[in-house]
Amino acid sequence: MRIAVVGTGYVGLVAGTCFAESGNTVFCIDIDEEKIRLLQDGKVPIYEPGLEELLRRNVHDGRLKFTTSYEEGMKGAQVVFIAVGTPPDEDGSADLKYVLSAAKSVGEQMKAYTVVVDKSTVPVGTARKVQAAIQGATSQEFDVVSNPEFLKEGAAIDDFLKPDRVVIGSDTKRAAELMDELYGPFVRTGNPIIHMDIESAELTKYAANAMLATRISFMNEIANICTRVGANIDSVRKGIGSDARIGSRFLFAGLGYGGSCFPKDVQAIVRTSKEYGYDFEIIKAVETVNENQKRLLFDIVHQHYAGDLKGKHFAVWGLSFKPNTDDMREAPAIVIVNALLEAGATVRAFDPEAMEEAQKRHFGDRIQYAENPMEAIEGADGLILVTEWNEFRRPDFDAVKELLRGPVIFDGRNIYRRKTLESLGFTYYGIGT
Ligand code: NAD
């Protein structure tokens, strides 16, 4: 099949590459000329495990191409995916300007019946707006389908090639069948393609993210209670996770959720509910808890030094919002590092992939960047673990102790054992442990 994917971000690039991998001919379109130039040169502008290799192979085999031209990219395309960003507007609702502008450009270049697929996360009612935007630009026949994306950054390729489920919201049999054909190779092991109406598909994505965010905030609140009553969140987690009705995944306490999805999708569903006259109480609390949680580790550090951080120097391990990505959008590290700097402390950070992003978009030269984890801790008054990259899990603690000026570890992800560290002479702080 010939496919066009509009938007070459985390979702568009992964989707385009994976569709090419399953034998389709794919053109990825983006308005960002620099990004397209990089991709045409065989460089991948984001860090996503496994993506570069897959992308190179499909480019080499001629199934994957990149362009800034809708005219070139859409030539002969039977299906066009819209995977552009939907950042939060000032009031928290999803800003649809990129989606609608892409829809108009798609309409302008439509030469035959086309299925246009909303892959971006968009509020209920957006497919109808996309339909209107295309209709205003073409007289060709087309269908709009909602196909929300559930991939996780850091495991995106696997999630896309072997999805738990594919959700398709459509109005016509013709469009639904084309989507079945396209996704067939990804669900050969029997995972379902779930067909539904467009509005339900649009809401499914928000409901999924809102539920996951709720689990995180819920566990963080239980962790905060643990701290107060002298219980241990890891024991409580295991205790409840073994209940099949609850399940053991997504129950880890920490510094709250970040990233490009949960924060904005939580805000957007609050907004959509309000628009329809409904006050979504639970999810508003989920957001408040998360904001407090992002600051929690700073508060612990602040308290440890009796409120005086002036002149203190800290090592920060991990900047990305979670491991295996360079994405720092809404990362807890932003809140923590900025709070440390404001309090008069200095910071030297290390992250395996996100340091360029950190320097370019968040901290500039206000912090130092280390070449490796051990360099970051040299002479620091304490080590603050913010993102649980695998390489931080088992450091040589004797060397860590030697390099640190003060043997204090603030573990924002509970990856170390209090007992072990205390027996080595560290002061240890975790989240609810
Ligand atoms: P991103 O910001 O990484 O990429 C968006 C891309 O769209 C950019 O390269 C931008 O230049 C391009 N773009 C903007 N307007 C355009 C236009 N008119 N024509 C062509 N290109 C245009 O975004 P992302 O993280 O890939 O997310 C895309 C959508 O997918 C969002 O709605 C997001 O909520 C959703 N989503 C993201 C993830 C994730 O993990 N990142 C997971 C599931 C769903």
mmCIF file with all atom_site columns, N, CA and C in Angstrom, residues 17 30 141 199 285 330 380:
data_model
loop_
_atom_site.group_PDB
_atom_site.id
_atom_site.type_symbol
_atom_site.label_atom_id
_atom_site.label_alt_id
_atom_site.label_comp_id
_atom_site.label_asym_id
_atom_site.label_entity_id
_atom_site.label_seq_id
_atom_site.pdbx_PDB_ins_code
_atom_site.Cartn_x
_atom_site.Cartn_y
_atom_site.Cartn_z
_atom_site.occupancy
_atom_site.B_iso_or_equiv
_atom_site.pdbx_formal_charge
_atom_site.auth_seq_id
_atom_site.auth_comp_id
_atom_site.auth_asym_id
_atom_site.auth_atom_id
_atom_site.pdbx_PDB_model_num
ATOM 1  N N  . THR A 1 17  ? 7.985   4.363  9.862  1.00 0.00 ? 17  THR A N  1
ATOM 2  C CA . THR A 1 17  ? 9.031   3.339  9.737  1.00 0.00 ? 17  THR A CA 1
ATOM 3  C C  . THR A 1 17  ? 8.434   1.935  9.860  1.00 0.00 ? 17  THR A C  1
ATOM 4  N N  . ASP A 1 30  ? 6.874   16.507 6.709  1.00 0.00 ? 30  ASP A N  1
ATOM 5  C CA . ASP A 1 30  ? 6.949   17.421 7.855  1.00 0.00 ? 30  ASP A CA 1
ATOM 6  C C  . ASP A 1 30  ? 7.230   18.831 7.341  1.00 0.00 ? 30  ASP A C  1
ATOM 7  N N  . GLU A 1 141 ? -13.652 12.119 -2.987 1.00 0.00 ? 141 GLU A N  1
ATOM 8  C CA . GLU A 1 141 ? -14.277 11.331 -1.921 1.00 0.00 ? 141 GLU A CA 1
ATOM 9  C C  . GLU A 1 141 ? -13.208 10.968 -0.886 1.00 0.00 ? 141 GLU A C  1
ATOM 10 N N  . GLU A 1 199 ? -16.255 8.791  17.817 1.00 0.00 ? 199 GLU A N  1
ATOM 11 C CA . GLU A 1 199 ? -16.201 9.500  19.108 1.00 0.00 ? 199 GLU A CA 1
ATOM 12 C C  . GLU A 1 199 ? -15.643 8.581  20.209 1.00 0.00 ? 199 GLU A C  1
ATOM 13 N N  . ALA A 1 285 ? -7.881  16.013 40.706 1.00 0.00 ? 285 ALA A N  1
ATOM 14 C CA . ALA A 1 285 ? -7.041  15.684 41.872 1.00 0.00 ? 285 ALA A CA 1
ATOM 15 C C  . ALA A 1 285 ? -5.761  14.980 41.434 1.00 0.00 ? 285 ALA A C  1
ATOM 16 N N  . GLU A 1 330 ? 7.888   18.227 30.122 1.00 0.00 ? 330 GLU A N  1
ATOM 17 C CA . GLU A 1 330 ? 7.227   18.098 31.433 1.00 0.00 ? 330 GLU A CA 1
ATOM 18 C C  . GLU A 1 330 ? 7.970   17.160 32.400 1.00 0.00 ? 330 GLU A C  1
ATOM 19 N N  . ALA A 1 380 ? 30.283  16.453 44.941 1.00 0.00 ? 380 ALA A N  1
ATOM 20 C CA . ALA A 1 380 ? 28.908  16.913 45.203 1.00 0.00 ? 380 ALA A CA 1
ATOM 21 C C  . ALA A 1 380 ? 28.525  16.676 46.658 1.00 0.00 ? 380 ALA A C  1
#
